[in-house]
Amino acid sequence: MKALQPVEVLVRGAHVWPLSLAAYHALGEAGLIPKRTELLYGFVYHKMSKSPFHSFLLQFLQELLLRVVSPAHSVRTEQPITCPDSEPEPDLSVV
C-alpha cells in the first residue's frame, strides 16, 4: 500500500489529507464529522441543502422512473453507494 500524500490547497501552509472509507466511517461514528456530508474521492464535502423546486423535481423523476424501470432494478433516492474511495449519496439512482 502506498503512503498518502497531502494535497495542495489555497491556504498557505495548510495540508489536506485524503480519508479512506474506513476512516470516514470511524470518524462519523465518533461524531467527529457532521451528518450532512459525503465522501468523494477521499475528501469530505458538505452536502448542499435542497430547495422546494429541487425536491419537486426529485419526486417527479422518481415517479417517472418507477414507471419505466424494469422490476430487476430499484429506484433509490438519497441512499449511499459505497465505492473504494467514495460514498456518494446521489439524489436519485437506478441500481
Coordinates of N, CA and C in Angstrom, one line a residue:
M1 N 0.8 -1.2 0.0 CA 0.0 0.0 0.0 C 0.9 1.2 0.0
K2 N 0.6 2.2 -0.9 CA 1.5 3.4 -0.9 C 1.0 4.4 0.1
A3 N 1.9 5.2 0.6 CA 1.5 6.3 1.6 C 0.7 7.4 0.9
L4 N -0.2 7.9 1.7 CA -1.0 9.0 1.2 C -0.2 10.3 1.2
Q5 N -0.3 11.1 0.2 CA 0.4 12.4 0.1 C -0.6 13.5 0.4
P6 N -0.1 14.6 1.0 CA -1.0 15.8 1.2 C -1.4 16.4 -0.1
V7 N -2.5 17.0 -0.1 CA -3.0 17.7 -1.3 C -2.7 19.2 -1.2
E8 N -2.3 19.8 -2.3 CA -2.1 21.3 -2.2 C -3.4 22.0 -2.1
V9 N -3.4 23.0 -1.2 CA -4.7 23.8 -1.0 C -4.3 25.2 -1.1
L10 N -5.3 26.1 -1.2 CA -5.0 27.5 -1.4 C -4.6 28.3 -0.2
V11 N -4.7 27.7 1.0 CA -4.2 28.4 2.2 C -2.8 28.0 2.5
R12 N -2.0 29.0 2.6 CA -0.5 28.8 2.8 C -0.2 28.0 4.0
G13 N 0.5 26.9 3.8 CA 0.9 26.1 5.0 C -0.1 25.0 5.3
A14 N -1.3 25.1 4.7 CA -2.3 24.1 5.1 C -2.1 22.8 4.2
H15 N -2.4 21.7 4.8 CA -2.4 20.4 4.1 C -3.8 19.7 4.3
V16 N -4.2 19.1 3.3 CA -5.5 18.3 3.3 C -5.1 16.8 3.1
W17 N -5.5 16.0 4.0 CA -5.1 14.5 3.8 C -6.4 13.8 3.4
P18 N -6.3 13.0 2.3 CA -7.4 12.2 1.9 C -7.8 11.1 3.0
L19 N -9.1 10.8 3.1 CA -9.5 9.8 4.1 C -9.9 8.5 3.4
S20 N -9.7 7.4 4.0 CA -10.1 6.2 3.5 C -11.6 6.0 3.9
L21 N -12.3 5.1 3.2 CA -13.7 4.9 3.6 C -13.9 4.4 5.0
A22 N -12.9 3.6 5.5 CA -13.0 3.1 6.9 C -12.8 4.3 7.9
A23 N -11.8 5.2 7.6 CA -11.6 6.3 8.4 C -12.8 7.2 8.4
Y24 N -13.4 7.5 7.3 CA -14.6 8.3 7.2 C -15.8 7.7 8.1
H25 N -16.0 6.4 8.0 CA -17.0 5.7 8.8 C -16.7 5.8 10.3
A26 N -15.4 5.6 10.7 CA -15.0 5.7 12.1 C -15.2 7.1 12.6
L27 N -14.7 8.1 11.9 CA -14.9 9.5 12.3 C -16.4 9.9 12.4
G28 N -17.2 9.4 11.5 CA -18.6 9.6 11.6 C -19.3 9.0 12.8
E29 N -18.9 7.7 13.1 CA -19.5 7.0 14.3 C -19.0 7.7 15.6
A30 N -17.8 8.3 15.6 CA -17.3 9.0 16.7 C -17.9 10.4 16.9
G31 N -18.7 10.8 15.9 CA -19.3 12.2 15.9 C -18.4 13.3 15.5
L32 N -17.3 13.0 14.9 CA -16.3 14.0 14.5 C -16.5 14.5 13.1
I33 N -17.5 14.0 12.4 CA -17.8 14.5 11.0 C -19.3 14.9 11.1
P34 N -19.7 16.1 10.6 CA -21.1 16.4 10.6 C -21.9 15.4 9.8
K35 N -23.2 15.3 10.1 CA -24.1 14.4 9.5 C -24.3 14.7 8.0
R36 N -24.4 15.9 7.6 CA -24.7 16.3 6.2 C -23.5 16.4 5.4
T37 N -22.7 15.3 5.3 CA -21.5 15.2 4.5 C -21.5 14.0 3.6
E38 N -20.6 13.9 2.7 CA -20.4 12.7 1.9 C -18.9 12.6 1.5
L39 N -18.4 11.4 1.3 CA -17.0 11.2 1.0 C -17.0 11.0 -0.6
L40 N -16.2 11.9 -1.2 CA -16.0 11.8 -2.7 C -14.5 11.8 -3.0
Y41 N -14.0 10.7 -3.5 CA -12.6 10.6 -3.9 C -11.7 10.9 -2.7
G42 N -12.1 10.4 -1.5 CA -11.2 10.5 -0.4 C -11.4 11.8 0.4
F43 N -12.2 12.7 0.0 CA -12.4 14.0 0.6 C -13.9 14.2 1.1
V44 N -14.0 14.8 2.3 CA -15.3 15.0 2.9 C -15.9 16.4 2.4
Y45 N -17.1 16.3 1.9 CA -17.8 17.5 1.4 C -19.1 17.7 2.1
H46 N -19.4 19.0 2.4 CA -20.8 19.3 3.0 C -21.8 19.2 1.9
K47 N -22.9 18.5 2.2 CA -24.0 18.4 1.2 C -24.8 19.7 1.2
M48 N -25.2 20.2 0.0 CA -26.0 21.4 -0.1 C -27.4 21.1 0.4
S49 N -28.0 22.1 0.9 CA -29.5 22.0 1.2 C -30.3 22.0 0.0
K50 N -31.5 21.4 0.0 CA -32.3 21.3 -1.1 C -33.4 22.3 -1.1
S51 N -33.7 22.9 -2.3 CA -34.8 23.9 -2.4 C -36.1 23.1 -2.6
P52 N -37.2 23.8 -2.4 CA -38.5 23.1 -2.7 C -38.6 22.7 -4.2
F53 N -38.0 23.4 -5.1 CA -38.0 23.0 -6.5 C -37.2 21.8 -6.8
H54 N -36.0 21.7 -6.1 CA -35.2 20.5 -6.2 C -36.0 19.3 -5.7
S55 N -36.7 19.4 -4.6 CA -37.5 18.3 -4.1 C -38.6 17.9 -5.0
F56 N -39.2 18.9 -5.6 CA -40.3 18.6 -6.6 C -39.7 17.8 -7.8
L57 N -38.6 18.3 -8.3 CA -38.0 17.6 -9.5 C -37.6 16.2 -9.1
L58 N -37.1 16.0 -7.9 CA -36.7 14.6 -7.5 C -37.9 13.7 -7.4
Q59 N -39.0 14.2 -6.8 CA -40.2 13.4 -6.7 C -40.7 13.1 -8.1
F60 N -40.7 14.1 -9.0 CA -41.2 13.9 -10.4 C -40.4 12.8 -11.1
L61 N -39.1 12.9 -11.0 CA -38.2 12.0 -11.7 C -38.4 10.6 -11.1
Q62 N -38.5 10.5 -9.8 CA -38.6 9.2 -9.2 C -39.9 8.5 -9.7
E63 N -41.0 9.2 -9.7 CA -42.3 8.7 -10.2 C -42.2 8.2 -11.7
L64 N -41.5 9.1 -12.5 CA -41.3 8.7 -13.9 C -40.5 7.5 -14.0
L65 N -39.4 7.4 -13.3 CA -38.5 6.2 -13.4 C -39.2 4.9 -12.9
L66 N -40.0 5.0 -11.9 CA -40.7 3.9 -11.3 C -41.6 3.2 -12.4
R67 N -42.1 4.0 -13.3 CA -43.0 3.5 -14.4 C -42.2 2.8 -15.5
V68 N -40.9 3.2 -15.7 CA -40.2 2.7 -16.9 C -39.1 1.7 -16.5
V69 N -38.6 1.7 -15.3 CA -37.5 0.8 -14.9 C -38.0 -0.6 -14.7
S70 N -37.3 -1.6 -15.2 CA -37.7 -3.0 -15.1 C -37.7 -3.4 -13.6
P71 N -38.5 -4.5 -13.3 CA -38.6 -5.0 -12.0 C -37.2 -5.5 -11.4
A72 N -36.3 -5.8 -12.3 CA -35.0 -6.3 -11.9 C -34.1 -5.2 -11.3
H73 N -34.5 -3.9 -11.4 CA -33.8 -2.8 -10.9 C -34.6 -2.1 -9.8
S74 N -33.9 -1.3 -9.0 CA -34.6 -0.5 -8.0 C -34.3 1.0 -8.3
V75 N -35.3 1.8 -7.9 CA -35.1 3.3 -8.0 C -34.9 3.8 -6.6
R76 N -33.8 4.4 -6.3 CA -33.5 4.8 -4.9 C -33.3 6.3 -4.8
T77 N -33.7 6.9 -3.8 CA -33.5 8.3 -3.6 C -32.6 8.5 -2.3
E78 N -31.6 9.4 -2.5 CA -30.7 9.8 -1.4 C -30.2 8.7 -0.5
Q79 N -29.7 7.6 -1.2 CA -29.1 6.5 -0.5 C -27.7 6.4 -0.9
P80 N -26.8 6.0 0.1 CA -25.4 6.0 -0.3 C -25.0 4.8 -1.2
I81 N -24.0 5.0 -2.0 CA -23.5 4.0 -2.9 C -22.0 3.9 -2.5
T82 N -21.6 2.7 -2.0 CA -20.2 2.5 -1.5 C -19.3 2.1 -2.6
C83 N -18.2 2.9 -2.8 CA -17.2 2.7 -3.8 C -15.8 2.6 -3.0
P84 N -14.7 2.2 -3.7 CA -13.5 2.1 -2.9 C -13.0 3.4 -2.2
D85 N -13.2 4.5 -2.8 CA -12.7 5.8 -2.1 C -13.8 6.8 -2.0
S86 N -15.0 6.4 -2.2 CA -16.1 7.4 -2.1 C -17.4 6.7 -1.6
E87 N -18.2 7.5 -1.0 CA -19.6 7.1 -0.6 C -20.6 8.2 -0.9
P88 N -20.8 8.4 -2.2 CA -21.7 9.5 -2.6 C -23.2 9.1 -2.2
E89 N -24.0 10.1 -2.0 CA -25.4 9.9 -1.8 C -26.2 10.6 -2.9
P90 N -26.3 10.0 -4.1 CA -27.0 10.7 -5.2 C -28.4 10.9 -4.9
D91 N -28.9 12.0 -5.5 CA -30.3 12.3 -5.3 C -31.2 11.2 -5.7
L92 N -30.8 10.6 -6.9 CA -31.6 9.6 -7.5 C -30.7 8.6 -8.2
S93 N -31.0 7.3 -8.0 CA -30.1 6.3 -8.7 C -31.0 5.1 -9.1
V94 N -30.6 4.4 -10.1 CA -31.2 3.2 -10.5 C -30.2 2.1 -10.4
V95 N -30.5 1.2 -9.5 CA -29.5 0.1 -9.2 C -30.1 -1.3 -9.5

